[in-house]
Structures are given as structure tokens and as C-alpha cells.
């Protein structure tokens, strides 16, 4: 598989993609919050689609493109979102944020008309206990308006 | 420019946004081995036998232990009772590994250490335990009436009893024009930080000293407990809360078996040992809160003014009570709230059950008390024929009576004295923002269209910033940078930002010149913990005081070096100069080098060594924040779903260090309260088995569930600390369930149903709408 554009080999195909990312590659940005696909902390992009990496076996990602929070640095939507999350002071503990970043970036990248409702739906799979989501949603909407995607 | 009071951006964010946060699970020193636990599947049982042979035979397993042979712990060892109280007659705390009897499902029975966590978990599943069932106690009612104990050797389930109150309640009720009665059942839930707990213990090369990282809110509490239980000296144990802890909310403020066992294993094996809790364990073993049953009545005069409140409250302590009776005590002392309540008496009974122990969760006993008195007030208003806002108006403590002594003793041992606040102004501000006066028209218009609108309100007063202290040390380094060290450990409260703001202001430097080091017992000898909305007041004041002292040292040293009078010295941008003489100065770094001394020479002008100071600011009593919530909701009559269409929060936490941080705390706290009101059910069946142990069963609020808080900020500064601040971490949660449930009750008012429990689910609302009767309490 490719992770953040770099070819990766030597992993256990039976391991969880989450563990390959965190343990084998040492990319610790992706977090485990529940291990059963219910909290979204471990969200990564698999060929551009947000998935819970705790539910994907490494073998299932073979030959595919994986993007983690670390890989969003090189993506314009990710950079804009990061800026807005700081400006809105949208974070608290930050544990869920890598997953939120991945889900929201995917939403921004492929949605023509971003609305508050569409953002709330897009990150509804990402649980956050600290923030109450309001500033996260505002930050995503502002990042969308920077690109003209915000209706 | 002053940083205090400004919307300073968080310094924590850049690392967190690029995946470079450093949480407990992200620490992986070379040679780390992994622990996993075998946990009881039964809520109450005796352990007949434990067979470790199959687990020990698994390749990669290094050790398997039970209570009887856990190295470094004496047989019979128990976790500490953090806050003893004379009222506690059954001071039960947990054994690190179960000692013959298990008292809740999930209690640890054995521990496995293996080369990786996969092997450790597989082997833990192979530990064969034979149990003899004991009758379980699943809730408060069965604890009081079930006829069998939750701990086999006990005669009953009453762990503590206390009576809180003042005034003559009997006369109040004898002379009352109106009396309303209710039985209220606020429900338990979890803190559910998105990061579960975790511990990593590393022994030194010689095995003498230990460095322990724990995802805790209270590293000094963990350190003291490790010392006590393992019999180690303070110089042998260093506990660090990682700079990033993924949420706390209370449950990470106690010491758990894993905090003791993992260090013991590291010492025994001479290797770093790591344990990371999974979510199922979090549901099974991490403390929860809020199950109480209040049976109370309120006495009022004909005009709706309060005469008295009395009754009983039963509190579910769970299987053990590591925090003693703190939560029920806070509940009992929160009840009078913002109201002139002439007489009050509450008998509290703390019961033991075979469920996860309860300790403070965001709000810590206060949401229940607010729920009780606010629901009674609504009931009284209806009975007397008063508007719900009016009954509150008639009873709020007038602003000119501040400071107001309630007549109770708070949990910190000091009298409950509300130090400042204009409660009537807070009420009116909330009603105005909520457009309360026109709500009746909105409601009527809605009804005409088949829409069910409702409005509810709740007020709270919250003791915050309680002592004893939380220390901070401030020093100028030889590179001119300022280092702030504090025993306080953050879990999202922005310590890196707000504490730096305070130091930068006193020293007149850019905030980027300040580094903040948190939660390390090696940097601060004593500390308490980040809980109870106390860190801004305690650690913040300590930073302020210490930084001011450092500033004076800088001035004194500069005066000596520049050979001028101290009053002629001025600080600006990390430099010190003779006032009005540009270029005359020294940088902080230069002065710091001088203050470090020259071997063999005296300090210049007799100044003190080191540009450093520490402070342990100790408030003389708690400072009382307050607020008022108004929730307007719409119920879908077909599904029973609740849509919160406008949520007003009036919030007064005194002066504000960083408004963005406070906004975030209020909004996040509200989300937690909305979860308690509408979603979060921690269900145990009659055998005390937890049946909601995933986020598919236990519903945390999602992005679409949480309303945007429409916040009105008011500021009533306190003189109990040098910054005039009060705590802000829990106010968003405390009255939310009371306000939302009141709004639901108002929306279904035509049914006449009173709702005195939470959460209330769509299914239950649907049931109420179709039967005009409350459903069985879903909790």
C-alpha cells in the first residue's frame, strides 16, 4: 500500500490497518478511541474515502492509497482547515482531531455545496467529548467558504 | 498589550493538528512489554480457584499474576481512600487485583505481561477462574430493599449517612401555604474521554527508581498512591501526566488498580510495562456518576416565596468509594442554589452496589441537586399558578445581599459564602436572550400547526476554585526564555496557553517566550490535580504571584547591575533598561546569567540568586460561579425526537483569562449535559451486568445532536484570588439536564405528565404523548 504517498511493505497483512499505521510506520497521529468503528478517532482515507482504520485489515489496503492526518499537510483543503481550526480555537484535548480532520477534509474535497448540516453529517461519525462540536463546525464552514464551496 | 482577557490563540494546536500530540499510547520506549487484565464476568462472586497454567504457556507471555503473588504488593493491599470522612462506616476501596471476592463486573482478577498486547490479551482470556455466584445488587433500590449485601461480609449496603441543613424545617412546613413533593431520579453516565486510560512504567537501569506515565488528571495523587501501596520512597517514584491527555471529565482524577499494578510489574520485570485501556474496559472499569434518588418536598408561602426544603437522597456509590462521600456531599450543599431558602434539611444515604464505582464526573453531584430544586420549583409554580420565571424572580438572592452566607459548610471545610454575582440580572439576561415573554405566543402558534414547542429553564450556583492549592514555579533561563512549571496536568483546558498568558503579562514578554511544563512530579514536589474547576484559580493565581515575584527580582538585579535606583528601571519585551535611556539595558538572558552567579563571587548588590520564584497560592475558600440556562425545544409528535431550537446560556465565572477557552468549556459542558438529558443510558440488568458497553448502545452526543450555545457572558469578579476569576469547566453541564427536561415537560404539558428523571428518550416521549403516563424510568 501507499501511505501518504510512500510505498509501504513488510507489514503483517492480518494486522489492523490502525496498528500498521501506528506501530509499523510510527505515524502516531491516528488514534484509537473504541476499536470497533464507533468513535471515528482512527479515521483515515482509503483511496479518498474516510474509513475507520480499526476495522480494516492491512491486507485489505494492499495496493491502495492511505492518507492519515500527517498526510493532510500536503493537501490544500487540509491546510486551510488547519488554519481555521486554530483561528476558531476549535480544539480542546485534541484526541479526536486527527479523525475529524480526515473526515472534514474529505468532505471539503468532494462537496460542492458545503452547509452546516452537511458538515455536521460529515463528522457525525467522529465523537468528541470536549468541544460540543460548535467551533469545529464553524471552522470547517469557514474553510469551505475560502474555496467558494460554502453556500 | 495585556494577554489577560484576550482571545489568545492556543499554543497546543499546531502539534495536535499535524498528528504530533503526545498521548500516553504514543509513548513506546524500546523494550516495552504489555499488560492485559483478566476481568470478572460476574458482578458479585467469590473466587473459588484461578488456573494460570494455560496463560503462562502461551509463547511470548512473560508473567501472569493474581492478588496472591503480585510482586511488590503485600497480601490484602487496597487502593487508598482519597478523601476520608467520619460519616463513612464502610470505607471499601478496591484491591489492585481481586482478593477472593469480586464486587462488580470488570473487576481485575489477574494480569498478564507479554511481548505485545495481542499476546497479552489472548493469554488473559486463557486465565481460568472458577467463581461461586453471590447475589448481586444492581441499583439503589435493591441495595436498600434487596436483603443481601454487595460485599459478602457486610450486614447491609449503607456505606455512609449524613444530614446536611440549617434552619427550622418543621416550622417551615407547618406554616407553609403550599407544599410540593417529588421523587427524582437523575441517572448515571460516564465521563467518556475519547482517550481511554493508560499507564507506562519504566524502571531505571538499576531497578531502583521508576518513571510512571499515566493518562491522569492528578499525577501527584498517583505518585502518593504508588508510594503507599508499593512501599516506595518519594525519591524513587516520578509520575508524569503526558502533556496531551485526551480528556478527563473527572474519572481520570482517581487512582486505579492499573496505576499501581503496572509500576509493580515494571519493577518486577525490569522492563518498561505499558497498559492501554480499551473502550470496553472503560465502560466496565472506569468510574461513572450520577445515580441518585431524591425524595423531597418544598414548602412555600402563598406568594411563591420559599419556606423550606427537606427530604432524603440515596446515592449510588457503586462497589467502592475511593472519593468517599464527596459527590453526595456536593449534591447536598448545592441544593439551595441561587435562592433565599430559609430552612433546609437533607438526609443522605450512600449505598454500595455491585456496579462500577462512582466518582465525580463533570458537574460532580451538582447536576442532580440542580435538577431536584429546579424541577420542584416548576412544580410549585404550576401548583400556585405562577409563571416559572416569576417564581424564580421571587426567590433569587438580591445582588445587594452579596456576599451571601448560605448556612452550610462546603466540601472544602469552609462556609458556603457566595462571594459575588447579580443573580436577578443573570435571570433577566437569559429570559431576554431567549425571548421568553413571547414564547407563549410561539408555543400557541406552533400548536396550531401541530408542532410541540416547549421551554425550560434552570439556574445554578457552583463552588469552584477550591483549595488547598496548585503550585507553580516561574524562572528566567539564560537564553532569556521563561519557563513556567506547574503540578497541574491538562486534558484539553489549554494550560499551555492561559498559564503562559499570565506569566507573559507580569514579565512583559511575548507569549512565545514562555514555555509551560505541566503535570510532572519531578518539577513540583506537591500537587493536587485538575478537577473541580479549580486550576485557573489555583495554578493561575500561583503563576501570577510567582511571575510577579520574578519581575521584582529582575528589577532588583537590573538596578544593582545598572547602578540605578529600582524605581528607575523599566521592563519591556524581555529587556530591562534605565527608564528613558534606550540602549542602557540588559536582556533577561543576560540578567539570568548574572543571577546564576559567578563561581566564588558574591551576588551583585546582595540580590537573591536565580531569577526564579515559586508560589502555592491557597484560596481561603471556594469562589462561587453561577449561570442560567434556557432551552427551547420542539418535539416531533410522531417519533418523540427532541430538537433543541434555541439554547441560551448566561454564564458568569468572574473575570475571564481567555474568552475563547471559556466559550469552549461552556459549549463542551453543554454537550455533556445534553447527553445526560437525552441520550446517555448506562444500564445494568438485574444481575448488575452492564448492558450498554459500546458507543452503539451508550449514545454520546454526535455533531448533529448538540445545540449551539447562545452565550451571554457576565462578569462578577471575586476578591478571593488576585485575578478575580472563578472556575468555568463544569457550568455548561450542571443545569443542562434540568433545563432540557423542563422544556420537554412543558412541550407535553397537555398530558399533565411530570418528568423527574433523565435521560428521557424519544421512545419515552412517544409513550407519554400516547398514554399521558410516564414510561418506566429508562435508566
JSON list of N, CA and C in Angstrom, two decimals, chain A residues 28, chain B residues 22 24-34 200-203 211 213 271-274:
[
{"chain": "A", "resi": 28, "resn": "UNK", "atom": "N", "xyz": [1.87, 8.28, 14.62]},
{"chain": "A", "resi": 28, "resn": "UNK", "atom": "CA", "xyz": [1.07, 8.20, 15.85]},
{"chain": "A", "resi": 28, "resn": "UNK", "atom": "C", "xyz": [-0.10, 9.18, 15.86]},
{"chain": "B", "resi": 22, "resn": "UNK", "atom": "N", "xyz": [1.30, 14.18, 21.93]},
{"chain": "B", "resi": 22, "resn": "UNK", "atom": "CA", "xyz": [1.99, 13.07, 22.60]},
{"chain": "B", "resi": 22, "resn": "UNK", "atom": "C", "xyz": [1.11, 12.56, 23.74]},
{"chain": "B", "resi": 24, "resn": "UNK", "atom": "N", "xyz": [-0.59, 9.19, 25.94]},
{"chain": "B", "resi": 24, "resn": "UNK", "atom": "CA", "xyz": [0.07, 8.08, 26.65]},
{"chain": "B", "resi": 24, "resn": "UNK", "atom": "C", "xyz": [0.38, 6.91, 25.71]},
{"chain": "B", "resi": 25, "resn": "UNK", "atom": "N", "xyz": [-0.55, 6.58, 24.83]},
{"chain": "B", "resi": 25, "resn": "UNK", "atom": "CA", "xyz": [-0.31, 5.42, 23.95]},
{"chain": "B", "resi": 25, "resn": "UNK", "atom": "C", "xyz": [0.78, 5.69, 22.93]},
{"chain": "B", "resi": 26, "resn": "UNK", "atom": "N", "xyz": [1.13, 6.97, 22.75]},
{"chain": "B", "resi": 26, "resn": "UNK", "atom": "CA", "xyz": [2.15, 7.31, 21.75]},
{"chain": "B", "resi": 26, "resn": "UNK", "atom": "C", "xyz": [3.57, 7.13, 22.31]},
{"chain": "B", "resi": 27, "resn": "UNK", "atom": "N", "xyz": [3.69, 6.87, 23.59]},
{"chain": "B", "resi": 27, "resn": "UNK", "atom": "CA", "xyz": [4.99, 6.64, 24.20]},
{"chain": "B", "resi": 27, "resn": "UNK", "atom": "C", "xyz": [5.31, 5.15, 24.13]},
{"chain": "B", "resi": 28, "resn": "UNK", "atom": "N", "xyz": [6.44, 4.84, 23.54]},
{"chain": "B", "resi": 28, "resn": "UNK", "atom": "CA", "xyz": [6.79, 3.43, 23.36]},
{"chain": "B", "resi": 28, "resn": "UNK", "atom": "C", "xyz": [8.30, 3.29, 23.46]},
{"chain": "B", "resi": 29, "resn": "UNK", "atom": "N", "xyz": [8.84, 3.30, 24.68]},
{"chain": "B", "resi": 29, "resn": "UNK", "atom": "CA", "xyz": [10.30, 3.16, 24.81]},
{"chain": "B", "resi": 29, "resn": "UNK", "atom": "C", "xyz": [10.75, 1.77, 24.35]},
{"chain": "B", "resi": 30, "resn": "UNK", "atom": "N", "xyz": [12.00, 1.67, 23.91]},
{"chain": "B", "resi": 30, "resn": "UNK", "atom": "CA", "xyz": [12.50, 0.36, 23.45]},
{"chain": "B", "resi": 30, "resn": "UNK", "atom": "C", "xyz": [12.37, -0.70, 24.55]},
{"chain": "B", "resi": 31, "resn": "UNK", "atom": "N", "xyz": [11.98, -1.89, 24.15]},
{"chain": "B", "resi": 31, "resn": "UNK", "atom": "CA", "xyz": [11.89, -2.99, 25.11]},
{"chain": "B", "resi": 31, "resn": "UNK", "atom": "C", "xyz": [10.59, -3.03, 25.88]},
{"chain": "B", "resi": 32, "resn": "UNK", "atom": "N", "xyz": [9.63, -2.20, 25.47]},
{"chain": "B", "resi": 32, "resn": "UNK", "atom": "CA", "xyz": [8.37, -2.16, 26.22]},
{"chain": "B", "resi": 32, "resn": "UNK", "atom": "C", "xyz": [7.61, -3.47, 26.07]},
{"chain": "B", "resi": 33, "resn": "UNK", "atom": "N", "xyz": [7.09, -3.97, 27.19]},
{"chain": "B", "resi": 33, "resn": "UNK", "atom": "CA", "xyz": [6.19, -5.12, 27.17]},
{"chain": "B", "resi": 33, "resn": "UNK", "atom": "C", "xyz": [4.81, -4.66, 27.62]},
{"chain": "B", "resi": 34, "resn": "UNK", "atom": "N", "xyz": [3.82, -5.51, 27.39]},
{"chain": "B", "resi": 34, "resn": "UNK", "atom": "CA", "xyz": [2.44, -5.05, 27.51]},
{"chain": "B", "resi": 34, "resn": "UNK", "atom": "C", "xyz": [1.63, -5.87, 28.50]},
{"chain": "B", "resi": 200, "resn": "UNK", "atom": "N", "xyz": [2.22, 3.74, 31.63]},
{"chain": "B", "resi": 200, "resn": "UNK", "atom": "CA", "xyz": [3.51, 3.23, 31.16]},
{"chain": "B", "resi": 200, "resn": "UNK", "atom": "C", "xyz": [4.50, 3.44, 32.28]},
{"chain": "B", "resi": 201, "resn": "UNK", "atom": "N", "xyz": [5.10, 2.35, 32.79]},
{"chain": "B", "resi": 201, "resn": "UNK", "atom": "CA", "xyz": [6.07, 2.46, 33.88]},
{"chain": "B", "resi": 201, "resn": "UNK", "atom": "C", "xyz": [7.44, 1.99, 33.39]},
{"chain": "B", "resi": 202, "resn": "UNK", "atom": "N", "xyz": [8.45, 2.82, 33.63]},
{"chain": "B", "resi": 202, "resn": "UNK", "atom": "CA", "xyz": [9.81, 2.49, 33.20]},
{"chain": "B", "resi": 202, "resn": "UNK", "atom": "C", "xyz": [10.73, 2.45, 34.42]},
{"chain": "B", "resi": 203, "resn": "UNK", "atom": "N", "xyz": [11.37, 1.31, 34.66]},
{"chain": "B", "resi": 203, "resn": "UNK", "atom": "CA", "xyz": [12.35, 1.27, 35.75]},
{"chain": "B", "resi": 203, "resn": "UNK", "atom": "C", "xyz": [13.69, 1.83, 35.28]},
{"chain": "B", "resi": 211, "resn": "UNK", "atom": "N", "xyz": [9.91, 5.69, 36.60]},
{"chain": "B", "resi": 211, "resn": "UNK", "atom": "CA", "xyz": [9.21, 6.80, 35.98]},
{"chain": "B", "resi": 211, "resn": "UNK", "atom": "C", "xyz": [7.90, 6.26, 35.44]},
{"chain": "B", "resi": 213, "resn": "UNK", "atom": "N", "xyz": [4.31, 7.10, 33.55]},
{"chain": "B", "resi": 213, "resn": "UNK", "atom": "CA", "xyz": [3.42, 8.00, 32.81]},
{"chain": "B", "resi": 213, "resn": "UNK", "atom": "C", "xyz": [2.00, 7.45, 32.91]},
{"chain": "B", "resi": 271, "resn": "UNK", "atom": "N", "xyz": [11.63, -4.08, 33.09]},
{"chain": "B", "resi": 271, "resn": "UNK", "atom": "CA", "xyz": [11.39, -3.61, 31.72]},
{"chain": "B", "resi": 271, "resn": "UNK", "atom": "C", "xyz": [10.25, -2.59, 31.73]},
{"chain": "B", "resi": 272, "resn": "UNK", "atom": "N", "xyz": [10.21, -1.74, 30.71]},
{"chain": "B", "resi": 272, "resn": "UNK", "atom": "CA", "xyz": [9.05, -0.85, 30.63]},
{"chain": "B", "resi": 272, "resn": "UNK", "atom": "C", "xyz": [7.78, -1.67, 30.39]},
{"chain": "B", "resi": 273, "resn": "UNK", "atom": "N", "xyz": [6.76, -1.40, 31.16]},
{"chain": "B", "resi": 273, "resn": "UNK", "atom": "CA", "xyz": [5.49, -2.11, 31.01]},
{"chain": "B", "resi": 273, "resn": "UNK", "atom": "C", "xyz": [4.40, -1.08, 30.70]},
{"chain": "B", "resi": 274, "resn": "UNK", "atom": "N", "xyz": [3.58, -1.43, 29.72]},
{"chain": "B", "resi": 274, "resn": "UNK", "atom": "CA", "xyz": [2.57, -0.49, 29.25]},
{"chain": "B", "resi": 274, "resn": "UNK", "atom": "C", "xyz": [1.21, -1.17, 29.25]}
]
